[in-house]
Structure formats: structure tokens, C-alpha cells
CSV table of C-alpha atoms in Angstrom, one decimal:
chain,number,residue,atom,x,y,z
A,1,MET,CA,0.0,0.0,0.0
A,2,THR,CA,1.4,3.4,-1.0
A,3,ALA,CA,0.6,6.5,0.9
A,4,ILE,CA,-1.0,8.9,-1.7
A,5,THR,CA,1.3,11.6,-0.5
A,6,GLU,CA,4.4,9.5,-1.4
A,7,ALA,CA,3.1,8.3,-4.7
A,8,ASN,CA,4.7,9.2,-8.0
A,9,LEU,CA,1.9,11.3,-9.4
A,10,PRO,CA,1.9,13.8,-12.3
A,11,ALA,CA,1.1,17.4,-11.6
A,12,LEU,CA,-1.9,19.0,-13.5
A,13,PRO,CA,-1.6,22.8,-14.0
A,14,ILE,CA,-5.4,23.0,-13.4
A,15,GLU,CA,-5.3,26.6,-12.2
A,16,THR,CA,-3.7,27.9,-15.4
A,17,ALA,CA,-5.3,29.7,-18.3
A,18,ALA,CA,-3.7,27.3,-20.8
A,19,PHE,CA,-5.4,24.3,-19.0
A,20,SER,CA,-8.7,26.0,-19.0
A,21,ARG,CA,-8.5,26.8,-22.7
A,22,ASN,CA,-7.7,23.2,-23.5
A,23,PRO,CA,-7.2,20.6,-20.7
A,24,ASP,CA,-7.0,17.6,-23.0
A,25,PRO,CA,-3.2,17.6,-23.8
A,26,PHE,CA,-2.4,18.1,-20.1
A,27,ALA,CA,-4.8,15.3,-19.1
A,28,ALA,CA,-3.3,13.0,-21.7
A,29,ALA,CA,0.2,13.6,-20.4
A,30,ALA,CA,-1.0,13.0,-16.9
A,31,ARG,CA,-2.7,9.7,-17.8
A,32,ARG,CA,0.6,8.4,-19.2
A,33,ILE,CA,2.0,8.6,-15.6
A,34,HIS,CA,-1.2,7.6,-13.7
A,35,PRO,CA,-4.6,6.8,-15.2
A,36,TRP,CA,-6.9,8.5,-12.7
A,37,ILE,CA,-5.2,10.8,-10.2
A,38,ALA,CA,-2.8,13.7,-10.2
A,39,ARG,CA,-1.6,16.5,-8.0
A,40,PHE,CA,-2.3,20.2,-8.0
A,41,SER,CA,-1.2,23.1,-5.8
A,42,GLN,CA,-3.9,22.5,-3.1
A,43,GLY,CA,-4.0,18.7,-3.1
A,44,LEU,CA,-5.1,15.9,-5.5
A,45,VAL,CA,-7.1,15.9,-8.6
A,46,VAL,CA,-9.2,12.7,-9.4
A,47,HIS,CA,-9.8,12.6,-13.1
A,48,GLY,CA,-10.6,9.0,-14.0
A,49,TYR,CA,-14.2,8.0,-14.6
A,50,GLN,CA,-14.4,5.0,-12.3
A,51,ALA,CA,-12.5,6.6,-9.4
A,52,THR,CA,-14.7,9.7,-9.7
A,53,LYS,CA,-17.8,7.5,-9.5
A,54,ASP,CA,-16.5,5.5,-6.6
A,55,LEU,CA,-15.1,8.3,-4.5
A,56,LEU,CA,-17.7,11.0,-5.1
A,57,ALA,CA,-20.2,8.4,-3.7
A,58,ASP,CA,-18.1,7.7,-0.7
A,59,ASP,CA,-19.8,9.8,1.9
A,60,GLN,CA,-18.2,7.8,4.7
A,61,HIS,CA,-14.5,8.8,4.1
A,62,PHE,CA,-15.0,12.2,2.5
A,63,ARG,CA,-16.4,15.4,3.8
A,64,PRO,CA,-17.6,17.9,1.2
A,65,GLY,CA,-17.0,21.5,1.4
A,66,PHE,CA,-14.9,24.5,0.7
A,67,SER,CA,-12.8,24.8,3.9
A,68,PRO,CA,-9.6,24.7,1.8
A,69,ALA,CA,-10.7,27.8,-0.1
A,70,VAL,CA,-11.9,29.6,3.1
A,71,ALA,CA,-8.5,28.9,4.7
A,72,PHE,CA,-6.6,30.0,1.6
A,73,TYR,CA,-8.3,33.4,1.7
A,74,GLY,CA,-8.1,33.7,5.5
A,75,LEU,CA,-11.9,34.3,5.8
A,76,GLN,CA,-12.8,31.8,8.5
A,77,ASP,CA,-14.4,34.6,10.6
A,78,HIS,CA,-16.2,36.4,7.7
A,79,LEU,CA,-19.8,35.7,7.0
A,80,TRP,CA,-18.8,34.5,3.5
A,81,GLY,CA,-16.5,31.9,5.2
A,82,ARG,CA,-19.4,30.8,7.3
A,83,PHE,CA,-21.6,30.4,4.2
A,84,MET,CA,-19.0,28.4,2.4
A,85,GLU,CA,-18.5,26.1,5.4
A,86,GLU,CA,-22.1,25.8,6.6
A,87,MET,CA,-24.3,25.8,3.5
A,88,LEU,CA,-26.0,22.7,2.0
A,89,LEU,CA,-23.1,21.7,-0.2
A,90,SER,CA,-20.7,21.8,2.7
A,91,VAL,CA,-22.3,19.8,5.5
A,92,SER,CA,-22.8,16.1,6.0
A,93,GLY,CA,-24.9,13.6,8.0
A,94,GLU,CA,-28.0,14.7,9.9
A,95,LYS,CA,-27.5,18.5,9.2
A,96,HIS,CA,-27.3,17.8,5.5
A,97,LYS,CA,-30.4,15.7,5.6
A,98,ARG,CA,-32.3,18.3,7.5
A,99,LEU,CA,-31.3,21.2,5.2
A,100,ARG,CA,-31.9,19.1,2.0
A,101,SER,CA,-35.3,17.9,3.2
A,102,SER,CA,-36.4,21.5,3.8
A,103,VAL,CA,-36.4,22.0,0.0
A,104,ALA,CA,-36.5,18.5,-1.5
A,105,ALA,CA,-40.2,18.8,-2.6
A,106,ALA,CA,-39.3,21.7,-4.8
A,107,PHE,CA,-36.7,19.8,-6.7
A,108,THR,CA,-38.3,16.6,-7.7
A,109,PRO,CA,-38.6,15.7,-11.4
A,110,ARG,CA,-42.4,16.2,-11.1
A,111,ARG,CA,-42.0,19.7,-9.9
A,112,ALA,CA,-39.3,20.4,-12.6
A,113,ASN,CA,-41.8,19.3,-15.2
A,114,GLN,CA,-44.6,21.4,-13.6
A,115,VAL,CA,-42.5,24.5,-13.9
A,116,ARG,CA,-41.6,24.0,-17.6
A,117,PRO,CA,-44.3,26.3,-18.9
A,118,GLN,CA,-42.9,29.0,-16.6
A,119,MET,CA,-39.4,28.3,-17.9
A,120,ARG,CA,-40.6,28.6,-21.5
A,121,LYS,CA,-42.2,32.0,-20.7
A,122,VAL,CA,-39.1,33.3,-19.1
A,123,ILE,CA,-36.8,32.1,-21.9
A,124,SER,CA,-39.2,33.3,-24.7
A,125,ALA,CA,-39.3,36.8,-23.1
A,126,LEU,CA,-35.5,36.9,-23.1
A,127,LEU,CA,-35.4,35.8,-26.7
A,128,ASP,CA,-37.9,38.4,-27.6
A,129,GLU,CA,-35.4,41.0,-26.3
A,130,TRP,CA,-32.2,39.4,-27.5
A,131,ALA,CA,-33.0,37.7,-30.8
A,132,PRO,CA,-33.5,40.9,-32.9
A,133,LYS,CA,-29.9,41.9,-32.2
A,134,GLY,CA,-28.6,39.4,-34.8
A,135,SER,CA,-25.4,39.0,-32.9
A,136,PHE,CA,-24.3,38.9,-29.3
A,137,ASP,CA,-22.1,37.3,-26.7
A,138,PHE,CA,-24.0,34.0,-26.0
A,139,ALA,CA,-22.3,33.7,-22.6
A,140,GLU,CA,-23.8,37.0,-21.6
A,141,PHE,CA,-27.2,36.1,-23.0
A,142,GLY,CA,-27.1,32.7,-21.2
A,143,ALA,CA,-26.4,34.4,-17.9
A,144,HIS,CA,-29.9,35.8,-17.8
A,145,PHE,CA,-32.1,32.9,-17.7
A,146,PRO,CA,-30.9,30.8,-14.8
A,147,VAL,CA,-31.5,33.8,-12.5
A,148,ALA,CA,-34.9,34.4,-13.9
A,149,VAL,CA,-35.8,30.7,-13.6
A,150,VAL,CA,-34.6,30.4,-10.0
A,151,LEU,CA,-36.4,33.6,-9.0
A,152,GLY,CA,-39.5,32.2,-10.6
A,153,LEU,CA,-39.2,29.0,-8.4
A,154,LEU,CA,-38.8,31.2,-5.3
A,155,GLY,CA,-41.9,33.0,-6.3
A,156,VAL,CA,-40.2,36.4,-6.6
A,157,ALA,CA,-40.7,38.8,-9.5
A,158,ALA,CA,-38.0,38.1,-12.1
A,159,ASP,CA,-37.1,41.8,-12.4
A,160,VAL,CA,-36.6,42.2,-8.6
A,161,ASP,CA,-32.9,43.2,-8.6
A,162,PRO,CA,-30.5,43.3,-11.6
A,163,THR,CA,-27.5,43.8,-9.2
A,164,ILE,CA,-27.7,40.2,-8.0
A,165,GLN,CA,-26.5,39.0,-11.3
A,166,LEU,CA,-23.3,41.0,-10.8
A,167,GLY,CA,-23.1,39.6,-7.3
A,168,LEU,CA,-23.4,36.1,-8.7
A,169,GLU,CA,-20.8,36.6,-11.4
A,170,ASN,CA,-17.8,36.3,-9.3
A,171,GLN,CA,-18.9,34.0,-6.5
A,172,LEU,CA,-17.5,30.7,-7.7
A,173,SER,CA,-14.2,32.4,-8.7
A,174,SER,CA,-13.4,31.9,-5.1
A,175,LEU,CA,-12.6,28.3,-5.9
A,176,THR,CA,-9.7,29.2,-8.2
A,177,PHE,CA,-7.3,29.9,-5.4
A,178,ASP,CA,-6.4,33.2,-7.1
A,179,PRO,CA,-5.7,36.0,-4.6
A,180,ALA,CA,-7.0,38.5,-7.2
A,181,ALA,CA,-10.5,36.9,-7.0
A,182,LYS,CA,-10.9,37.8,-3.3
A,183,PRO,CA,-12.1,41.5,-3.6
A,184,LEU,CA,-14.4,40.5,-6.4
A,185,PHE,CA,-16.2,37.7,-4.7
A,186,LEU,CA,-16.4,39.6,-1.4
A,187,ALA,CA,-18.0,42.6,-3.1
A,188,GLY,CA,-20.5,40.2,-4.8
A,189,TRP,CA,-21.1,38.5,-1.5
A,190,ASP,CA,-22.3,41.7,0.2
A,191,VAL,CA,-24.8,42.3,-2.6
A,192,LEU,CA,-26.1,38.7,-2.4
A,193,TRP,CA,-26.4,38.7,1.4
A,194,GLU,CA,-28.3,42.0,1.4
A,195,PHE,CA,-30.6,40.5,-1.4
A,196,SER,CA,-31.3,37.4,0.6
A,197,ASP,CA,-31.9,39.2,3.8
A,198,ARG,CA,-34.2,41.7,2.2
A,199,LEU,CA,-36.1,39.0,0.4
A,200,VAL,CA,-36.9,37.2,3.7
A,201,ILE,CA,-37.8,40.4,5.6
A,202,GLU,CA,-40.0,41.8,2.9
A,203,ARG,CA,-41.8,38.5,2.3
A,204,GLU,CA,-42.5,38.0,6.0
A,205,ALA,CA,-43.8,41.6,6.3
A,206,SER,CA,-46.0,41.3,3.3
A,207,GLY,CA,-48.2,38.5,4.8
A,208,LEU,CA,-48.2,36.8,1.3
A,209,HIS,CA,-48.1,33.0,1.2
A,210,ASP,CA,-48.0,30.9,-1.9
A,211,PRO,CA,-47.6,27.2,-1.2
A,212,ASP,CA,-45.9,26.7,-4.6
A,213,ALA,CA,-43.3,29.5,-3.9
A,214,LEU,CA,-40.1,28.1,-2.7
A,215,LEU,CA,-39.4,31.2,-0.6
A,216,ASP,CA,-42.6,30.5,1.4
A,217,VAL,CA,-41.7,26.9,1.7
A,218,LEU,CA,-38.4,27.9,3.3
A,219,ILE,CA,-40.0,30.5,5.5
A,220,GLU,CA,-42.4,27.9,6.7
A,221,ALA,CA,-39.5,25.5,7.4
A,222,LYS,CA,-38.0,28.2,9.6
A,223,ARG,CA,-41.3,28.6,11.4
A,224,LYS,CA,-41.4,24.9,12.1
A,225,GLY,CA,-37.9,25.1,13.5
A,226,LEU,CA,-36.3,23.1,10.7
A,227,LEU,CA,-34.1,26.1,9.7
A,228,ASP,CA,-32.7,29.0,11.7
A,229,GLU,CA,-32.6,32.6,10.4
A,230,THR,CA,-29.1,32.3,8.9
A,231,GLU,CA,-29.7,28.8,7.5
A,232,LEU,CA,-32.7,30.2,5.7
A,233,ARG,CA,-30.7,33.0,4.1
A,234,PHE,CA,-27.8,30.6,3.3
A,235,MET,CA,-30.3,28.2,1.7
A,236,LEU,CA,-31.7,30.9,-0.6
A,237,LEU,CA,-28.2,31.9,-1.6
A,238,VAL,CA,-27.0,28.4,-2.3
A,239,LEU,CA,-30.0,27.8,-4.6
A,240,VAL,CA,-29.2,31.0,-6.5
A,241,VAL,CA,-25.4,30.6,-6.6
A,242,ALA,CA,-25.4,26.8,-7.5
A,243,GLY,CA,-27.9,27.2,-10.3
A,244,TYR,CA,-26.2,30.2,-11.9
A,245,ASP,CA,-22.8,29.5,-13.3
A,246,THR,CA,-23.6,25.8,-13.7
A,247,SER,CA,-26.6,26.3,-16.0
A,248,LYS,CA,-25.3,29.2,-18.0
A,249,ASN,CA,-21.9,27.6,-18.6
A,250,MET,CA,-23.4,24.3,-19.6
A,251,LEU,CA,-25.8,26.0,-22.0
A,252,ALA,CA,-22.9,27.9,-23.7
A,253,LEU,CA,-20.7,24.8,-23.9
A,254,THR,CA,-23.6,22.9,-25.5
A,255,MET,CA,-24.3,25.8,-27.9
A,256,ARG,CA,-20.6,25.7,-29.1
A,257,GLN,CA,-20.9,22.0,-30.0
A,258,LEU,CA,-24.2,22.7,-31.8
A,259,ILE,CA,-22.7,25.5,-33.8
A,260,ALA,CA,-20.4,22.9,-35.3
A,261,ARG,CA,-23.3,20.6,-36.1
A,262,PRO,CA,-26.0,22.6,-38.0
A,263,ASP,CA,-28.2,19.5,-38.6
A,264,ALA,CA,-28.3,18.6,-34.9
A,265,TYR,CA,-29.0,22.2,-34.1
A,266,ALA,CA,-31.9,22.4,-36.6
A,267,ARG,CA,-33.3,19.2,-35.1
A,268,CYS,CA,-33.2,20.7,-31.6
A,269,ALA,CA,-35.7,23.3,-32.9
A,270,GLU,CA,-38.2,20.6,-33.9
A,271,ASP,CA,-37.6,17.9,-31.3
A,272,ILE,CA,-37.3,18.6,-27.5
A,273,ALA,CA,-36.5,14.9,-26.8
A,274,TYR,CA,-33.5,15.2,-29.0
A,275,CYS,CA,-32.5,18.3,-26.9
A,276,GLY,CA,-32.3,15.9,-24.0
A,277,LYS,CA,-30.0,13.6,-25.9
A,278,ILE,CA,-27.7,16.5,-26.9
A,279,LEU,CA,-27.7,17.5,-23.3
A,280,ASP,CA,-26.7,14.1,-22.0
A,281,GLU,CA,-23.7,14.0,-24.4
A,282,ALA,CA,-22.8,17.6,-23.4
A,283,LEU,CA,-22.9,16.7,-19.7
A,284,ARG,CA,-20.6,13.8,-20.5
A,285,HIS,CA,-18.3,15.7,-22.9
A,286,SER,CA,-18.0,19.1,-21.1
A,287,SER,CA,-19.1,18.8,-17.5
A,288,ILE,CA,-18.4,22.1,-15.7
A,289,THR,CA,-18.1,21.3,-12.0
A,290,THR,CA,-15.1,20.5,-9.9
A,291,PRO,CA,-16.5,19.3,-6.5
A,292,TYR,CA,-14.2,19.5,-3.5
A,293,ARG,CA,-13.8,16.9,-0.8
A,294,THR,CA,-11.5,16.5,2.2
A,295,VAL,CA,-10.7,13.0,3.6
A,296,CYS,CA,-12.3,12.8,7.1
A,297,GLU,CA,-11.4,9.2,7.8
A,298,ALA,CA,-8.3,7.4,6.4
A,299,PHE,CA,-9.0,4.7,3.8
A,300,GLU,CA,-7.5,2.6,1.0
A,301,TYR,CA,-8.5,2.7,-2.6
A,302,ASP,CA,-6.8,1.1,-5.6
A,303,GLY,CA,-3.5,0.5,-3.9
A,304,PHE,CA,-3.3,4.0,-2.2
A,305,GLN,CA,-3.7,5.0,1.4
A,306,PHE,CA,-5.5,8.3,1.7
A,307,GLU,CA,-4.8,10.1,5.0
A,308,ARG,CA,-7.2,12.2,6.9
A,309,GLY,CA,-7.1,15.9,5.9
A,310,THR,CA,-6.1,15.3,2.2
A,311,VAL,CA,-7.9,17.7,-0.1
A,312,VAL,CA,-9.3,16.1,-3.3
A,313,VAL,CA,-10.9,17.9,-6.2
A,314,PHE,CA,-12.9,15.9,-8.8
A,315,ALA,CA,-12.4,17.0,-12.4
A,316,THR,CA,-15.7,15.7,-13.7
A,317,ALA,CA,-15.0,17.1,-17.2
A,318,LEU,CA,-11.9,15.0,-17.5
A,319,ALA,CA,-13.8,11.9,-16.0
A,320,GLY,CA,-16.2,12.3,-19.0
A,321,ARG,CA,-13.3,12.3,-21.3
A,322,ASP,CA,-11.6,9.3,-19.7
A,323,PRO,CA,-10.5,6.9,-22.6
A,324,ALA,CA,-10.8,4.0,-20.2
A,325,ALA,CA,-14.6,4.7,-19.9
A,326,TYR,CA,-15.5,6.1,-23.4
A,327,GLU,CA,-14.5,5.3,-26.9
A,328,ASN,CA,-13.3,8.4,-28.8
A,329,PRO,CA,-14.0,10.5,-25.7
A,330,LEU,CA,-13.2,13.8,-27.2
A,331,SER,CA,-15.7,13.4,-30.0
A,332,PHE,CA,-19.2,14.8,-29.4
A,333,GLU,CA,-21.6,12.1,-30.4
A,334,PRO,CA,-25.2,12.6,-29.3
A,335,GLU,CA,-26.1,9.0,-30.5
A,336,ARG,CA,-23.4,7.6,-28.3
A,337,ASN,CA,-25.7,6.0,-25.7
A,338,PRO,CA,-22.9,5.0,-23.3
A,339,ASN,CA,-23.0,2.3,-20.7
A,340,ASN,CA,-21.1,4.6,-18.4
A,341,ARG,CA,-23.5,7.3,-17.3
A,342,HIS,CA,-22.0,10.8,-17.0
A,343,VAL,CA,-21.0,12.1,-13.6
A,344,ALA,CA,-21.8,15.7,-14.2
A,345,PHE,CA,-24.3,15.8,-11.4
A,346,GLY,CA,-22.0,14.0,-9.0
A,347,ARG,CA,-22.8,10.9,-7.0
A,348,GLY,CA,-23.7,10.2,-3.4
A,349,ALA,CA,-25.5,12.3,-0.8
A,350,HIS,CA,-24.4,15.5,-2.5
A,351,MET,CA,-25.6,14.6,-5.9
A,352,CYS,CA,-26.9,17.8,-7.5
A,353,LEU,CA,-30.2,18.8,-5.8
A,354,GLY,CA,-31.2,20.9,-8.8
A,355,GLN,CA,-30.4,18.3,-11.5
A,356,HIS,CA,-34.0,17.9,-12.6
A,357,ILE,CA,-34.6,21.7,-12.8
A,358,ALA,CA,-31.3,22.1,-14.6
A,359,ARG,CA,-32.2,19.5,-17.2
A,360,ALA,CA,-35.6,20.9,-17.7
A,361,GLN,CA,-34.4,24.5,-18.2
A,362,LEU,CA,-31.5,23.5,-20.5
A,363,GLU,CA,-33.8,21.3,-22.6
A,364,GLU,CA,-36.4,24.0,-22.9
A,365,GLY,CA,-33.7,26.6,-23.5
A,366,LEU,CA,-32.0,24.6,-26.3
A,367,HIS,CA,-35.4,24.0,-27.9
A,368,LEU,CA,-36.4,27.6,-28.0
A,369,ILE,CA,-33.0,29.0,-28.8
A,370,ALA,CA,-32.7,26.7,-31.8
A,371,GLN,CA,-36.1,28.1,-33.0
A,372,ARG,CA,-35.2,31.7,-32.6
A,373,LEU,CA,-31.5,32.0,-33.4
A,374,ARG,CA,-31.2,30.3,-36.8
A,375,ASN,CA,-27.8,29.5,-38.4
A,376,PRO,CA,-25.6,30.5,-35.5
A,377,ARG,CA,-21.9,31.0,-36.3
A,378,LEU,CA,-18.9,32.1,-34.2
A,379,THR,CA,-17.7,35.6,-34.9
A,380,ALA,CA,-14.6,35.6,-32.7
A,381,GLU,CA,-12.6,33.1,-30.7
A,382,PRO,CA,-14.3,32.3,-27.5
A,383,THR,CA,-12.6,33.0,-24.2
A,384,TRP,CA,-12.5,30.8,-21.1
A,385,ARG,CA,-13.3,30.9,-17.5
A,386,PRO,CA,-11.1,29.2,-14.9
A,387,PHE,CA,-11.3,25.4,-14.9
A,388,LEU,CA,-11.7,25.2,-11.1
A,389,GLY,CA,-15.1,26.3,-9.7
A,390,THR,CA,-17.3,26.2,-12.8
A,391,TRP,CA,-15.6,25.8,-16.1
A,392,GLY,CA,-17.0,27.2,-19.3
A,393,TYR,CA,-16.9,30.2,-21.7
A,394,LYS,CA,-16.3,33.7,-20.5
A,395,SER,CA,-17.4,34.9,-23.9
A,396,LEU,CA,-18.9,33.1,-26.9
A,397,PRO,CA,-19.5,35.7,-29.6
A,398,ILE,CA,-22.0,34.6,-32.2
A,399,ALA,CA,-24.1,35.9,-35.1
A,400,PHE,CA,-27.3,34.3,-36.3
A,401,ASP,CA,-30.4,34.9,-38.4
A,402,PRO,CA,-33.2,36.0,-36.1
A,403,SER,CA,-36.5,34.2,-36.4
A,404,VAL,CA,-39.8,35.3,-34.9
A,405,SER,CA,-40.7,31.9,-33.7
B,1,MET,CA,-33.6,-11.5,7.4
B,2,LYS,CA,-34.0,-13.0,4.0
B,3,ILE,CA,-34.5,-10.7,1.0
B,4,THR,CA,-34.8,-11.8,-2.6
B,5,PHE,CA,-34.0,-9.6,-5.6
B,6,VAL,CA,-34.9,-10.6,-9.1
B,7,GLN,CA,-32.0,-8.7,-10.7
B,8,VAL,CA,-32.4,-6.6,-13.9
B,9,ASN,CA,-30.7,-9.4,-15.8
B,10,GLY,CA,-33.5,-11.8,-14.7
B,11,VAL,CA,-31.3,-13.8,-12.3
B,12,GLU,CA,-32.5,-14.2,-8.7
B,13,LYS,CA,-30.3,-13.3,-5.8
B,14,THR,CA,-31.3,-14.1,-2.3
B,15,ILE,CA,-29.6,-12.4,0.7
B,16,GLU,CA,-30.0,-14.4,3.9
B,17,ASP,CA,-28.3,-12.1,6.4
B,18,ALA,CA,-30.0,-8.7,5.8
B,19,ARG,CA,-30.2,-6.5,8.9
B,20,PRO,CA,-33.2,-4.5,10.0
B,21,GLY,CA,-32.5,-0.8,9.8
B,22,GLU,CA,-30.6,-0.8,6.5
B,23,THR,CA,-32.4,0.2,3.3
B,24,LEU,CA,-33.2,-2.1,0.4
B,25,MET,CA,-30.9,0.0,-1.8
B,26,ILE,CA,-27.9,-0.2,0.5
B,27,LEU,CA,-28.5,-4.0,0.8
B,28,GLY,CA,-28.7,-4.4,-2.9
B,29,ARG,CA,-25.7,-2.3,-3.7
B,30,THR,CA,-23.6,-3.9,-1.0
B,31,HIS,CA,-24.3,-7.3,-2.5
B,32,GLY,CA,-23.8,-6.2,-6.1
B,33,VAL,CA,-27.4,-6.7,-7.2
B,34,GLU,CA,-27.6,-5.9,-10.9
B,35,GLY,CA,-29.6,-2.7,-11.6
B,36,ILE,CA,-29.4,-1.3,-8.1
B,37,LEU,CA,-27.2,1.7,-8.6
B,38,GLY,CA,-28.2,4.2,-5.8
B,39,ASP,CA,-26.4,7.1,-7.5
B,40,CYS,CA,-27.6,9.7,-4.9
B,41,GLY,CA,-26.7,7.6,-1.9
B,42,GLY,CA,-30.2,7.3,-0.6
B,43,GLY,CA,-31.4,10.9,-1.0
B,44,CYS,CA,-34.5,10.0,-2.9
B,45,SER,CA,-33.5,12.2,-5.9
B,46,CYS,CA,-32.2,9.9,-8.7
B,47,ALA,CA,-34.5,6.9,-8.9
B,48,THR,CA,-31.7,4.5,-9.8
B,49,CYS,CA,-32.8,2.0,-7.2
B,50,HIS,CA,-36.3,1.4,-8.6
B,51,VAL,CA,-37.9,-1.9,-7.8
B,52,TYR,CA,-41.3,-3.6,-8.2
B,53,VAL,CA,-42.5,-5.0,-4.9
B,54,ASP,CA,-44.0,-8.5,-5.3
B,55,PRO,CA,-47.8,-8.1,-5.0
B,56,GLU,CA,-48.1,-10.2,-1.8
B,57,TRP,CA,-45.6,-7.9,-0.1
B,58,GLN,CA,-47.1,-4.5,-1.2
B,59,THR,CA,-49.3,-4.0,1.9
B,60,ALA,CA,-46.4,-4.8,4.3
B,61,VAL,CA,-44.0,-2.5,2.4
B,62,GLY,CA,-46.6,0.3,2.0
B,63,PRO,CA,-46.9,3.1,-0.6
B,64,PRO,CA,-44.4,5.8,-1.5
B,65,ASP,CA,-44.7,9.1,0.2
B,66,GLU,CA,-45.2,12.4,-1.7
B,67,ILE,CA,-41.5,13.1,-2.5
B,68,GLU,CA,-40.8,9.5,-3.5
B,69,SER,CA,-43.8,9.4,-5.7
B,70,ALA,CA,-42.7,12.7,-7.4
B,71,THR,CA,-39.1,11.3,-7.9
B,72,LEU,CA,-40.6,8.2,-9.5
B,73,ASP,CA,-41.6,10.5,-12.3
B,74,THR,CA,-38.0,10.1,-13.6
B,75,VAL,CA,-38.9,6.5,-14.5
B,76,SER,CA,-42.4,7.1,-15.6
B,77,ASN,CA,-42.0,5.0,-18.7
B,78,VAL,CA,-41.4,1.9,-16.6
B,79,LEU,CA,-43.5,2.8,-13.7
B,80,ARG,CA,-46.0,0.3,-12.2
B,81,ALA,CA,-48.5,0.4,-9.3
B,82,ASN,CA,-46.0,-1.6,-7.2
B,83,SER,CA,-43.0,0.7,-7.9
B,84,ARG,CA,-40.9,1.8,-5.0
B,85,LEU,CA,-37.4,3.3,-4.6
B,86,GLY,CA,-35.2,0.9,-2.6
B,87,CYS,CA,-33.6,3.7,-0.7
B,88,GLN,CA,-36.9,4.6,0.9
B,89,ILE,CA,-37.7,1.0,2.1
B,90,VAL,CA,-36.1,0.5,5.5
B,91,LEU,CA,-35.9,-3.1,6.4
B,92,ARG,CA,-37.8,-4.3,9.5
B,93,PRO,CA,-38.6,-7.7,10.9
B,94,GLU,CA,-42.0,-7.8,9.2
B,95,LEU,CA,-40.3,-7.7,5.8
B,96,ASP,CA,-38.4,-10.9,6.4
B,97,GLY,CA,-38.8,-12.9,3.2
B,98,LEU,CA,-39.5,-9.8,1.0
B,99,ARG,CA,-39.2,-10.4,-2.7
B,100,VAL,CA,-38.7,-7.5,-5.2
B,101,THR,CA,-37.9,-7.3,-8.9
B,102,VAL,CA,-35.3,-4.7,-10.0
B,103,ALA,CA,-36.9,-2.4,-12.6
B,104,PRO,CA,-35.1,-1.6,-15.9
B,105,SER,CA,-33.7,1.9,-16.2
B,106,GLY,CA,-36.2,4.5,-17.3
């Protein structure tokens, strides 16, 4: 048994711009030294499909959470640090169960399907505004609808506060371990906290109650003693933050693949079930998340001893491109129908709570976008966001032929 | 406790030493029952531990609650009146002898 700290592992320059732009050559070089694990500046990177599946599901030996990032920025005593360490994605066991159960009913596949008409309305309204332009940055366009959808789920008017989008923009840059990100995400944090706090106070003062509005479900959970005041606000924020970069980046990455496949894109306009197929392959080919875990109890896996305290990040995008799990992994093939199901939504107790909502809004989004933005083409080279946190395009400039419907 | 799974490949697998308190999903996954995946670790959010409860056991096992029923929508194309999610069935002595069939993926 080799201690993982002593093992001869390759280094992945996962924090660099070159890696973010094209991780594949780096991953290929790393795989020649070890097939599923590498090092990076803050710990280990698991990038093999099987290991990702096994270890992400291991809720016994791993603790989720962002303590490494909080410690890196020295923000343990800041409210942002508390949020990062105490919110839904960061806690385990009974507390996690309690927090998750307070919102579970709003995230079932049934509920996701029930809100599809509302999603279509929001997306159509955005397209009415944006489609006549004939060209725009698709990444910027895509940033609008996850916010509108989540506010709709909360039961809050979609035009409530345009500044929260700015607040959201830099939140997950905190996971890049880049000191330059700190003032940006902290400024955004203040906006988001204020937004969340005001939302609760104003709703409670209004006397309104809509059993379908998630905000009221959460306020009710607080009244029943299932959530305290801070947990309620953290829960609102985690729903907004977790649904933002993830959905918009996934949408833009999928769009990029479709621009190169005009036939598939045209079919998306006609056939929403096909949009689901495209999405499955996009989630396999270009997953955007890098979940963090810390070893909380020493264990052995595949010949390695993992010691308590070891920081592990899971590169789900690379797991989807693991040649041991997928044939021609770099090729985008919607008809692939793989035996190995993608790991984009994770595994285990922390599997993405919003996966059904995310799928529904991305399917509806692709379907309507393909109807309204005909013949999309790239007008400039896209630029990339950091790989850690939520990977994806910073900009995706496109031109297209607007269509009324 | 004795629990029998008809696996998704049609082959029966009987587990003789199941313990009360664990869930049917954990039991199936621990024993490598074909088709019991349990992706979400028992959180009732992925429907990858879908089983059909044998009719004579349906009353003892009971119906799904509201959230489980809504999650079963994921597998609506293979849903039956006796569908349950294994992660929501906690084994108890009255279920000794239970027999379920693992549903195909939706």
C-alpha cells in the first residue's frame, strides 16, 4: 500500500489559463503517468471516470465543502466563510439531511416538469429581447435565464434586482485559489447577502403566502424550527449561486458543440426529446463542475492509502473524457448511448439537488433558442473561465439569423 | 432476514443475512445486485434503485410518500402500481422474506 502523499503522481496545472483553454493535452500527459489521479497546488485531482464515480459516492470517508478555499483566503471569521462552510453543499450527515429535506419537494422531477411552462415563458421573453440583435455574446445572454428561472421558483418577481447577477458573477471564482479573486467575490457576496436578507424580511412583512413558492416553503420550514434565520438565508443563496454558473456555462458549452453541427441544431428546434440527448452528451463531454472533498477518515483505494485531511478535487469534465470509460472520448456524439452514465451531477448524498430543474431548463432553453436563433456562427474566438469552480466560456460571440418563432 | 431480488438481468439473488434498519438500496448495492445503482446515496433524488415489490408484499411495504412518488416520475416509462425506490424502504422484521424485482432503467 502506497501513501498517496508518497506516490509518484503527475502534476496537473489545473489553475492555469492554458489548462482552462484546452485541458486535453495536459490530461493525456498526466494519464501516461497515472490513469486516474494527479496533484495540483492544493491537493489531489481525481480525473478517472471509475474513481470519480466510486469516490464521489463515498460519503463515509470524505467530507464535502470549501474549507480549503476559506482557509486559503483567511476568511474563516467572515460571513462569506461561514456560508462556504455551513451551507447545504458543505455539510454532512443529519444536518445535511435536515437542510436538504427542507427544499426537497421543490426539486423533484415532477416539480421540474410542472414549472416547464414558466421556464418557457421566461426564456421566450428573453429571446424576444435578444434575438432581434442578430449577434451577441452568447455567454452574456445565457447568464440571464438561470437567474430568472430560480427567482420564478422562489416566487419572486423576475425583475426584482438586476444587481444580484453582478453579485453572482464572481462567487465561484473563489474556488480558483487566485488571490486576485478575493475582492471581487467579497463585493459580490455583500450584494447577495443583502438581497437574501431583504427578500426574507419583505416577504414576511407582506403577509403573502403561496404554497408553490419556494421562498414561502423555506420561511415555513423556519417557522417549524427546521431552519434557523441564517440557514434560511444561506439556503436561498446556495440555490441562486449553485444554479447560476452551472446552468449558463453548460448552455454555452452545448451551444458551441451545436454551432459545429447545423443538422443537430436544426433538429433541436423541432424535437425537444432530441435536446435531452444532446444535453446528455454535453454533460458527458463538457461537464463544468469540480467538486471538493476532504478526507475525514483514512481509507484505502486502488493501492493507495488516503490520509485524513487530504484535499481532493474531482475534475468531472476529465472523467467524462476518460479513454478507459468512453470510446473516442473527445468526440461529441449525441447518439453515443454509453454504458457509463455521466458524472456531471455527481454521486452520493451531495448529488446535485437541482439536476431535474437544470435538465428541464436546459432542454427548454435549447429547444427555444434553436427556434429563434437560426444558423448560428462564431464571430470571434471564445474566451474561457477558470477550470476550477465552474468551467465554461467567459465569452462566446455569435451571429445568427433572427427568427420570430 | 431473507430478502430476494430478481435482478435486472433476470437472475434471482437471495440475501440471507439482511439486517433490520438498513435500506433495500444499500443492501442491494452492498451485494452487487444488478440494476441497483443508488447514485444519490439514498437521498430520494435519482430513482436509480427502482424496484417492483411483489404483490403479496405490497401491503407490508406500504406506498411511496409524496416526495418518493414525485421522484418516481423520472422513471415514468417503466412505472407500475407496485413501484418503489429501494432507498426509501427501511428493512424491518415484518419484511423478512420480501421479494422484489429490479426495474429496468427508465
